PDB file of C-alpha atoms in Angstrom:
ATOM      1  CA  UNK A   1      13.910  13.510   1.996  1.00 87.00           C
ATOM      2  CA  UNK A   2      10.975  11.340   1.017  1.00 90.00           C
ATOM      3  CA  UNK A   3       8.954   9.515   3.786  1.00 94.00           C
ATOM      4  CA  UNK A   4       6.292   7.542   4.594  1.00 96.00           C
ATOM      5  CA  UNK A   5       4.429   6.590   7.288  1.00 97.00           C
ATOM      6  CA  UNK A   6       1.681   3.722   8.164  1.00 97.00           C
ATOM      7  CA  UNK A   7      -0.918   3.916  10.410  1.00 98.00           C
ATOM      8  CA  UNK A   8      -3.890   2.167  10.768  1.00 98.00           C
ATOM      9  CA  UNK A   9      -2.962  -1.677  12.007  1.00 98.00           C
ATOM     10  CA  UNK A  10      -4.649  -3.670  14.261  1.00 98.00           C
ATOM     11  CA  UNK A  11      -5.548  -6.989  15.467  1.00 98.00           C
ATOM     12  CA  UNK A  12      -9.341  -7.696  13.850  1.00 98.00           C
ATOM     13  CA  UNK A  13     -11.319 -11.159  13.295  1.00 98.00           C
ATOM     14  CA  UNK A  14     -11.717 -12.739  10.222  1.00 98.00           C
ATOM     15  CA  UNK A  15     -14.176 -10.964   7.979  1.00 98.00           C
ATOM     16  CA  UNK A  16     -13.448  -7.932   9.964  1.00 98.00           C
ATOM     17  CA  UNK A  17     -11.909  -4.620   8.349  1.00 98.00           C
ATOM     18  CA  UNK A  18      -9.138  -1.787   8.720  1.00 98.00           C
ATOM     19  CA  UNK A  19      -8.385   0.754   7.089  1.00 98.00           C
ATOM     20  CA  UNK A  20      -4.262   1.694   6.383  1.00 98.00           C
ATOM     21  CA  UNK A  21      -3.287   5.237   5.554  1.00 98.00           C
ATOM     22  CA  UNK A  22       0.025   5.921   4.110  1.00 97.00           C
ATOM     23  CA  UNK A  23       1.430   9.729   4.472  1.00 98.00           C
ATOM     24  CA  UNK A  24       4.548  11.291   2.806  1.00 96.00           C
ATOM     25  CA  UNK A  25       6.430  14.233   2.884  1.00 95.00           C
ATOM     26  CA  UNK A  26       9.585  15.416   1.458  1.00 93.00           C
ATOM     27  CA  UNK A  27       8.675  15.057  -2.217  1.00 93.00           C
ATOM     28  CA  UNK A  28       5.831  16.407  -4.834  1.00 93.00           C
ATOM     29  CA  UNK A  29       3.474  13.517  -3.817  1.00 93.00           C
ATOM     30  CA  UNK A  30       0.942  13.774  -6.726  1.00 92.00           C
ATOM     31  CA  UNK A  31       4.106  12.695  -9.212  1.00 93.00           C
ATOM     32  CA  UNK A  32       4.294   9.620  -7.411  1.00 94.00           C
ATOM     33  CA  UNK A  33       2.992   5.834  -7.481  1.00 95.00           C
ATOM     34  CA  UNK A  34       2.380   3.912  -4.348  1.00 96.00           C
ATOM     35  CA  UNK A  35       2.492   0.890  -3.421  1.00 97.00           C
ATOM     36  CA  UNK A  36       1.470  -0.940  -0.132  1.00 98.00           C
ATOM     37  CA  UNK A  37       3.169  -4.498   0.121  1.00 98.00           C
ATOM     38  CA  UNK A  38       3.341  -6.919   2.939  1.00 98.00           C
ATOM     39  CA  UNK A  39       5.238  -9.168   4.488  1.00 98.00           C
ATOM     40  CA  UNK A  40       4.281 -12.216   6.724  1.00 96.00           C
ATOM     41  CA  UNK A  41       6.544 -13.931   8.617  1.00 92.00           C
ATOM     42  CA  UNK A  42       8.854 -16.128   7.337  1.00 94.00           C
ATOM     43  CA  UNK A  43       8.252 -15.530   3.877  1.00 96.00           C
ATOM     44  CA  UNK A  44       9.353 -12.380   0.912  1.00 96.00           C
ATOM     45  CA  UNK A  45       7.957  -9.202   0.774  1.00 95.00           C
ATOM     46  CA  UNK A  46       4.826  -9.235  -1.445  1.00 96.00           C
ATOM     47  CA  UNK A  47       2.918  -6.212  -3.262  1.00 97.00           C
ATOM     48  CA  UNK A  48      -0.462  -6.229  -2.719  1.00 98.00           C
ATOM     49  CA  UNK A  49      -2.046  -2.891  -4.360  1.00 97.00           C
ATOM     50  CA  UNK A  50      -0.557   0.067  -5.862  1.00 97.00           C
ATOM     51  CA  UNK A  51      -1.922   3.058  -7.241  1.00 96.00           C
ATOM     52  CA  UNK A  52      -0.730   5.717 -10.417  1.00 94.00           C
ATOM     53  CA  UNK A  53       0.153   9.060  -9.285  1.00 89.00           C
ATOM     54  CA  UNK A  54      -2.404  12.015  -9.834  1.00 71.00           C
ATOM     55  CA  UNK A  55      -5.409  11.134 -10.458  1.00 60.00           C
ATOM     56  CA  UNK A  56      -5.622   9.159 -13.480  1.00 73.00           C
ATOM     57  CA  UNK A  57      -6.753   6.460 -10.825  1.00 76.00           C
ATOM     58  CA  UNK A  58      -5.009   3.184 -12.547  1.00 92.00           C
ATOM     59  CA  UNK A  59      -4.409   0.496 -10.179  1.00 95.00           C
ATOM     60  CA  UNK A  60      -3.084  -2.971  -9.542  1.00 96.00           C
ATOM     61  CA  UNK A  61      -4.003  -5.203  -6.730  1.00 97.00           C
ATOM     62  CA  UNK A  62      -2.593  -9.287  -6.233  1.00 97.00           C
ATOM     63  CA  UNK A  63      -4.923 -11.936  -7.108  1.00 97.00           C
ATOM     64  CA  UNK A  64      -4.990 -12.793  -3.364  1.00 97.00           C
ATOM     65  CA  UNK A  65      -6.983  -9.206  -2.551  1.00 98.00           C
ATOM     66  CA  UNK A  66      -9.026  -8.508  -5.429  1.00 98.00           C
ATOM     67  CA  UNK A  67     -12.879  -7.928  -4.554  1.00 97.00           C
ATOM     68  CA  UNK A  68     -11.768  -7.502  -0.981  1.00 98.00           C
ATOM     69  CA  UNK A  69      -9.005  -4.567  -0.935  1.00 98.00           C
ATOM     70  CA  UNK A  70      -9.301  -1.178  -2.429  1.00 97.00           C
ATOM     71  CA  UNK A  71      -6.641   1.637  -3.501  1.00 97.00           C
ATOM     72  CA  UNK A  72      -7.360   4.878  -3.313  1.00 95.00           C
ATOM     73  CA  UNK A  73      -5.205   8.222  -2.883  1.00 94.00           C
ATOM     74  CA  UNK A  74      -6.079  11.800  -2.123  1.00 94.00           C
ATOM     75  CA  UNK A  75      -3.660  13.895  -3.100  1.00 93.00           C
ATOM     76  CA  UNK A  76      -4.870  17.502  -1.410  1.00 94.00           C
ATOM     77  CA  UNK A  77      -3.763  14.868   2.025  1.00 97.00           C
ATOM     78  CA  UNK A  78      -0.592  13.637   0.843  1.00 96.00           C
ATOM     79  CA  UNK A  79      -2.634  10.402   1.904  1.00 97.00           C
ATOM     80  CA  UNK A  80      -2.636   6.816   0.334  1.00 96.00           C
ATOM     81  CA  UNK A  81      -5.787   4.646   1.489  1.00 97.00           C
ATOM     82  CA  UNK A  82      -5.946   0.282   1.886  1.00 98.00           C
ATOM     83  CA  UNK A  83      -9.157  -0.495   2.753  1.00 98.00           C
ATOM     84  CA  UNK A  84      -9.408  -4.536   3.628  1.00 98.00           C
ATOM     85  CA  UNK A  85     -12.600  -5.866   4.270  1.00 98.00           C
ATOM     86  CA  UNK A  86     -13.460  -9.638   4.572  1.00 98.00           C
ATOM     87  CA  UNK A  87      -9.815 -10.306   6.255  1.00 98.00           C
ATOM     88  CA  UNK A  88      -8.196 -13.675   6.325  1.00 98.00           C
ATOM     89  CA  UNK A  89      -5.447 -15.273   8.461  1.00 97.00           C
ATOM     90  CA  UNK A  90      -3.472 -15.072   5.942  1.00 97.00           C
ATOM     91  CA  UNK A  91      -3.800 -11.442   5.638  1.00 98.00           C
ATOM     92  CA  UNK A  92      -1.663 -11.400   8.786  1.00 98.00           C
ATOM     93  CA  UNK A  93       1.905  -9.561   7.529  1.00 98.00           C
ATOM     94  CA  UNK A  94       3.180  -5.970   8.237  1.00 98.00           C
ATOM     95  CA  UNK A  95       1.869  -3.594   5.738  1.00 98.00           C
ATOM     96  CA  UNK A  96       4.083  -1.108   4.411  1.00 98.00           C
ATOM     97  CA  UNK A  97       3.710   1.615   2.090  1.00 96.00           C
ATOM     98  CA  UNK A  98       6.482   2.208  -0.869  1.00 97.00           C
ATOM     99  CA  UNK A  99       7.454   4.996  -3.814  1.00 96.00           C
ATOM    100  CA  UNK A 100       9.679   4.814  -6.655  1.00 95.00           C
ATOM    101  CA  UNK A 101      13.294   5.657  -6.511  1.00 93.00           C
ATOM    102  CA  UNK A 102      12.144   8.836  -8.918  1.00 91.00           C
ATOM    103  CA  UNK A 103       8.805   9.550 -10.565  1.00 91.00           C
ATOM    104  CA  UNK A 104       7.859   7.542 -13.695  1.00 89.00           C
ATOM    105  CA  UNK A 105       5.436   7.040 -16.251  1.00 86.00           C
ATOM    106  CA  UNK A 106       5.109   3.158 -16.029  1.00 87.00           C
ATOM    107  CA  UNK A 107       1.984   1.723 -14.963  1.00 89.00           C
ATOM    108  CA  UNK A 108       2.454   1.444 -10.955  1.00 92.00           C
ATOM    109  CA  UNK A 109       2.739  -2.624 -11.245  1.00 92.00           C
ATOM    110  CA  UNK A 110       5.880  -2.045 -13.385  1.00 91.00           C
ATOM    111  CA  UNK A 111       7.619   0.053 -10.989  1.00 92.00           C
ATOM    112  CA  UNK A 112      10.327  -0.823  -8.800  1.00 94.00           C
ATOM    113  CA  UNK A 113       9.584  -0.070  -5.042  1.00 95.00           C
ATOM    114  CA  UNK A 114      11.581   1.065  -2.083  1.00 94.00           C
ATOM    115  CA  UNK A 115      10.189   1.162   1.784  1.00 94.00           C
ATOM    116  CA  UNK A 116      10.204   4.107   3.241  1.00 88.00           C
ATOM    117  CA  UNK A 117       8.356   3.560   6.348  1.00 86.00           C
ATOM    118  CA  UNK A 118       8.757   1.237   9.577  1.00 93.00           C
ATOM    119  CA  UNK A 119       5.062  -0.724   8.232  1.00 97.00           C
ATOM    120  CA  UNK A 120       1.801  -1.352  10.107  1.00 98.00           C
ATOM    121  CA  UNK A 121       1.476  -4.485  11.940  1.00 98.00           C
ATOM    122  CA  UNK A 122      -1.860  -6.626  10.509  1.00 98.00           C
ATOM    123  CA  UNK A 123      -3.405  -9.749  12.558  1.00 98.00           C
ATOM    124  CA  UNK A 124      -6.065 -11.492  11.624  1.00 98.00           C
ATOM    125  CA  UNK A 125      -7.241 -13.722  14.008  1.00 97.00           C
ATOM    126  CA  UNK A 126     -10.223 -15.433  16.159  1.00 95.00           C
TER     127      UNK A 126
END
């Protein structure tokens, strides 16, 4: 059974950083995209960053991260990476990490995604 699970959450200041991991099990990981999206309260879950499976290293991030969040997957670790520096309030959401129904070929943006973890809480605040 596929799963994933986020770690890495905290409460930080703006401008601060944290680092989420994503690990799975239960499936051939490297045949997988990933996605992390996020969802603050009150409002739809949103993706944020995904990345292709293997290592072909194609990504997609929201116009509301670029420059400040970065993708990144190591595939020996079963591990997906967020790094988020320069954090803003409105960075504040859980974070959760997502796969596929199945694997595909599409580019990771044009997948659709399905939560498989219980998501890392994310504060930004003074």
């Amino acid at each position: 059974q596929l799963q994933l699970v986020e770690s890495g959450g905290g409460l930080v200041q703006p401008g601060g950083s944290l680092r989420l991991s994503c690990i799975g099990s239960g499936f051939t990981f490297d045949t997988y995209a990933i996605a992390w999206l996020r969802q603050a309260p009150g409002k739809e879950h949103e993706e944020v960053s995904c990345i292709s499976r293997r290592d072909d290293g194609a990504t997609y991030y929201v116009e509301a991260v670029k420059g400040r969040f970065t993708i990144s997957r190591d595939n020996a670790k079963n591990t997906v990476y967020l790094q988020m520096n320069n954090l803003e309030p409105e960075d504040t959401a859980v974070y959760y990490c997502a796969a596929p129904p199945y694997p595909t070929s599409f580019a990771c943006q044009d997948n659709e995604y399905v939560i498989r973890g219980q998501g890392t809480q994310v504060t930004v605040s003074s």
